[in-house]
Amino acid sequence: MVLRGLWERTAEGMSDRWRERFTEDYTDFLDATEEEVALRREGVRLSFEPYVRLRRRTITLLPLLDVLERTGHAPWVECGQASVRLGELRQALADVAGWTNDLASAADDAAAGQDNLVTVLARQDGCSPAAARARAAALIAERRRDFSTAATALRAGHGVPLERQADVCRYVDLTQTFMAATLRWLARTGRFTPEPGQPAPSHTSGPLL
């Protein structure tokens, strides 16, 4: 009953397509979590690409972005090329959030005997944990550039009908704000530092995304 009431309040005013997408994203998150538990129970060690695909689904970020569409008054724009690039934004943001958390929890995960991005890279490349952490930080920077490229193209209106450009920009603003908040929180709490000993810079005029 409580969950039903929460769902009704959350979904109020949103389109049928939004409701379908949230349900699909949250169901996929639950499925991915079950997959992760089963893999850990069976002692399966994933290689890089399968790990990245699974981590993108277990970070819970995609259903969270669906909710932010509601609270941020920035609904997803369903239109051709814009939808493709918006999907790229979402995936890049999910990767950055998941991988930065992996950097922060690398020691705890290793102690628990479970994989994260750092241990996967160390195993794949046959390198030290320190080298794997540096590689993970480089991958995060690369995904942030991917995010920035997609955001710039969307803001420029490439492939977006004129009458939908304002809506697209609102959605881009939403994802950029969330990216900035995530990285600043991780830096302020010491959970993620792009370079050892140096906190992530604070950009008063907007973060480098």
Short mmCIF file of C-alpha atoms in Angstrom, two decimals:
data_model
loop_
_atom_site.label_atom_id
_atom_site.label_comp_id
_atom_site.label_asym_id
_atom_site.label_seq_id
_atom_site.Cartn_x
_atom_site.Cartn_y
_atom_site.Cartn_z
CA MET A 1 0.00 0.00 0.00
CA VAL A 2 2.81 2.42 0.91
CA LEU A 3 4.72 1.63 -2.28
CA ARG A 4 1.55 2.00 -4.34
CA GLY A 5 0.99 5.46 -2.86
CA LEU A 6 4.60 6.43 -3.53
CA TRP A 7 4.29 5.27 -7.13
CA GLU A 8 1.05 7.20 -7.64
CA ARG A 9 2.63 10.40 -6.31
CA THR A 10 5.79 9.91 -8.37
CA ALA A 11 4.04 9.07 -11.63
CA GLU A 12 1.41 11.81 -11.30
CA GLY A 13 1.32 13.95 -14.45
CA MET A 14 3.84 11.78 -16.34
CA SER A 15 3.13 10.16 -19.69
CA ASP A 16 2.32 6.51 -20.27
CA ARG A 17 5.68 6.18 -22.02
CA TRP A 18 7.48 7.54 -18.95
CA ARG A 19 5.69 4.99 -16.78
CA GLU A 20 6.71 2.22 -19.16
CA ARG A 21 10.32 3.41 -19.27
CA PHE A 22 10.61 3.70 -15.49
CA THR A 23 9.14 0.23 -15.07
CA GLU A 24 11.54 -1.17 -17.68
CA ASP A 25 14.58 0.57 -16.15
CA TYR A 26 13.77 -0.46 -12.59
CA THR A 27 12.96 -4.02 -13.58
CA ASP A 28 16.26 -4.21 -15.45
CA PHE A 29 18.07 -2.91 -12.34
CA LEU A 30 16.48 -5.67 -10.24
CA ASP A 31 17.36 -8.30 -12.85
CA ALA A 32 20.96 -7.04 -13.00
CA THR A 33 21.25 -7.14 -9.21
CA GLU A 34 20.11 -10.75 -9.19
CA GLU A 35 22.63 -11.54 -11.93
CA GLU A 36 25.41 -9.91 -9.92
CA VAL A 37 24.50 -11.87 -6.78
CA ALA A 38 24.44 -15.14 -8.73
CA LEU A 39 27.81 -14.43 -10.35
CA ARG A 40 29.39 -13.64 -6.98
CA ARG A 41 27.87 -16.75 -5.42
CA GLU A 42 29.28 -18.91 -8.22
CA GLY A 43 32.68 -17.19 -8.14
CA VAL A 44 32.44 -16.01 -11.76
CA ARG A 45 34.95 -13.31 -12.71
CA LEU A 46 33.80 -11.15 -15.60
CA SER A 47 36.08 -9.63 -18.21
CA PHE A 48 36.02 -5.87 -18.82
CA GLU A 49 33.20 -5.49 -21.35
CA PRO A 50 30.66 -7.77 -19.59
CA TYR A 51 31.53 -6.13 -16.27
CA VAL A 52 30.94 -2.64 -17.68
CA ARG A 53 27.58 -3.64 -19.14
CA LEU A 54 26.45 -5.18 -15.85
CA ARG A 55 27.74 -2.29 -13.72
CA ARG A 56 25.83 0.20 -15.85
CA ARG A 57 22.64 -1.65 -14.90
CA THR A 58 23.36 -2.16 -11.18
CA ILE A 59 24.23 1.46 -10.35
CA THR A 60 20.47 2.33 -10.23
CA LEU A 61 21.13 5.54 -12.10
CA LEU A 62 18.79 5.07 -15.04
CA PRO A 63 15.61 4.69 -12.94
CA LEU A 64 16.85 7.58 -10.81
CA LEU A 65 17.13 9.77 -13.92
CA ASP A 66 13.56 8.81 -14.77
CA VAL A 67 12.45 10.12 -11.38
CA LEU A 68 14.49 13.29 -11.87
CA GLU A 69 12.56 13.94 -15.08
CA ARG A 70 9.53 14.27 -12.85
CA THR A 71 11.07 16.35 -10.05
CA GLY A 72 13.20 18.45 -12.41
CA HIS A 73 10.37 19.15 -14.87
CA ALA A 74 12.56 17.96 -17.73
CA PRO A 75 10.89 15.02 -19.47
CA TRP A 76 12.71 12.81 -21.94
CA VAL A 77 12.33 14.00 -25.54
CA GLU A 78 11.13 11.28 -27.89
CA CYS A 79 12.41 12.36 -31.30
CA GLY A 80 14.77 10.57 -33.66
CA GLN A 81 18.43 11.44 -33.33
CA ALA A 82 17.86 13.39 -30.11
CA SER A 83 16.66 10.23 -28.35
CA VAL A 84 19.81 8.40 -29.42
CA ARG A 85 22.08 11.12 -28.02
CA LEU A 86 20.03 11.42 -24.84
CA GLY A 87 20.52 7.69 -24.40
CA GLU A 88 24.28 8.23 -24.81
CA LEU A 89 24.16 10.89 -22.07
CA ARG A 90 22.40 8.50 -19.72
CA GLN A 91 24.85 5.67 -20.35
CA ALA A 92 27.89 7.91 -19.93
CA LEU A 93 26.51 9.29 -16.68
CA ALA A 94 25.78 5.79 -15.39
CA ASP A 95 29.34 4.72 -16.20
CA VAL A 96 30.91 7.73 -14.49
CA ALA A 97 28.79 7.25 -11.36
CA GLY A 98 29.42 3.51 -11.20
CA TRP A 99 33.13 3.69 -11.89
CA THR A 100 33.82 6.53 -9.44
CA ASN A 101 32.08 4.51 -6.76
CA ASP A 102 34.22 1.53 -7.77
CA LEU A 103 37.35 3.59 -7.20
CA ALA A 104 36.10 4.56 -3.77
CA SER A 105 35.14 1.03 -2.74
CA ALA A 106 38.06 -0.84 -4.34
CA ALA A 107 39.70 -1.76 -1.03
CA ASP A 108 36.44 -2.86 0.59
CA ASP A 109 35.45 -4.90 -2.47
CA ALA A 110 38.86 -6.56 -2.62
CA ALA A 111 38.62 -7.45 1.08
CA ALA A 112 35.19 -8.99 0.42
CA GLY A 113 36.58 -10.96 -2.50
CA GLN A 114 34.32 -9.35 -5.08
CA ASP A 115 35.17 -7.60 -8.32
CA ASN A 116 34.87 -3.98 -9.24
CA LEU A 117 36.35 -1.95 -12.11
CA VAL A 118 39.79 -1.73 -10.50
CA THR A 119 40.19 -5.46 -9.91
CA VAL A 120 38.79 -6.26 -13.37
CA LEU A 121 41.37 -3.96 -14.99
CA ALA A 122 44.20 -5.31 -12.83
CA ARG A 123 43.34 -8.86 -13.85
CA GLN A 124 42.84 -8.04 -17.53
CA ASP A 125 46.03 -5.99 -17.88
CA GLY A 126 48.13 -7.99 -15.43
CA CYS A 127 49.05 -4.80 -13.57
CA SER A 128 49.25 -3.57 -10.00
CA PRO A 129 46.23 -2.15 -8.14
CA ALA A 130 47.80 1.32 -8.35
CA ALA A 131 48.17 1.05 -12.13
CA ALA A 132 44.62 -0.26 -12.40
CA ARG A 133 43.33 2.69 -10.39
CA ALA A 134 45.12 5.08 -12.73
CA ARG A 135 43.60 3.29 -15.71
CA ALA A 136 40.14 3.50 -14.12
CA ALA A 137 40.55 7.25 -13.57
CA ALA A 138 41.55 7.63 -17.24
CA LEU A 139 38.47 5.70 -18.33
CA ILE A 140 36.26 7.94 -16.20
CA ALA A 141 37.80 11.02 -17.84
CA GLU A 142 37.13 9.46 -21.24
CA ARG A 143 33.47 8.85 -20.40
CA ARG A 144 33.14 12.43 -19.18
CA ARG A 145 34.41 13.57 -22.57
CA ASP A 146 31.85 11.33 -24.27
CA PHE A 147 29.18 12.95 -22.12
CA SER A 148 30.40 16.42 -23.02
CA THR A 149 30.45 15.62 -26.75
CA ALA A 150 26.86 14.35 -26.69
CA ALA A 151 25.69 17.31 -24.57
CA THR A 152 27.33 19.82 -26.91
CA ALA A 153 25.72 18.27 -29.98
CA LEU A 154 22.31 18.30 -28.33
CA ARG A 155 22.64 21.91 -27.22
CA ALA A 156 23.61 22.84 -30.78
CA GLY A 157 20.35 21.32 -31.96
CA HIS A 158 21.91 18.69 -34.23
CA GLY A 159 19.11 16.38 -35.33
CA VAL A 160 16.59 18.07 -33.01
CA PRO A 161 13.42 19.68 -34.40
CA LEU A 162 13.32 23.40 -33.62
CA GLU A 163 10.18 23.09 -31.52
CA ARG A 164 11.83 20.46 -29.28
CA GLN A 165 15.20 22.14 -28.73
CA ALA A 166 14.20 23.90 -25.50
CA ASP A 167 12.94 20.60 -24.07
CA VAL A 168 16.16 18.86 -25.05
CA CYS A 169 18.26 21.57 -23.42
CA ARG A 170 16.26 21.20 -20.19
CA TYR A 171 17.03 17.47 -20.17
CA VAL A 172 20.71 18.13 -20.85
CA ASP A 173 20.74 20.65 -17.98
CA LEU A 174 19.25 17.98 -15.73
CA THR A 175 21.94 15.41 -16.56
CA GLN A 176 24.75 17.96 -16.28
CA THR A 177 23.52 19.11 -12.88
CA PHE A 178 23.37 15.52 -11.69
CA MET A 179 26.86 14.79 -13.03
CA ALA A 180 28.26 17.87 -11.28
CA ALA A 181 26.51 17.07 -8.01
CA THR A 182 27.72 13.47 -8.08
CA LEU A 183 31.37 14.38 -8.70
CA ARG A 184 31.37 17.21 -6.17
CA TRP A 185 29.84 14.99 -3.50
CA LEU A 186 32.40 12.27 -4.17
CA ALA A 187 35.23 14.81 -4.00
CA ARG A 188 33.97 16.58 -0.87
CA THR A 189 33.49 13.32 0.98
CA GLY A 190 36.86 11.99 -0.20
CA ARG A 191 35.25 9.07 -2.02
CA PHE A 192 36.81 9.91 -5.37
CA THR A 193 39.80 12.01 -6.34
CA PRO A 194 40.77 12.26 -10.05
CA GLU A 195 44.45 12.55 -9.11
CA PRO A 196 45.99 11.25 -5.85
CA GLY A 197 46.10 14.00 -3.26
CA GLN A 198 44.17 16.52 -5.34
CA PRO A 199 40.42 17.03 -4.85
CA ALA A 200 38.21 17.55 -7.86
CA PRO A 201 38.09 21.27 -8.75
CA SER A 202 34.98 23.25 -7.98
CA HIS A 203 33.74 25.24 -10.97
CA THR A 204 31.55 28.16 -9.92
CA SER A 205 30.51 28.81 -13.52
CA GLY A 206 29.70 25.16 -14.20
CA PRO A 207 31.77 21.97 -14.08
CA LEU A 208 33.82 20.62 -16.92
CA LEU A 209 31.54 17.86 -18.14
#
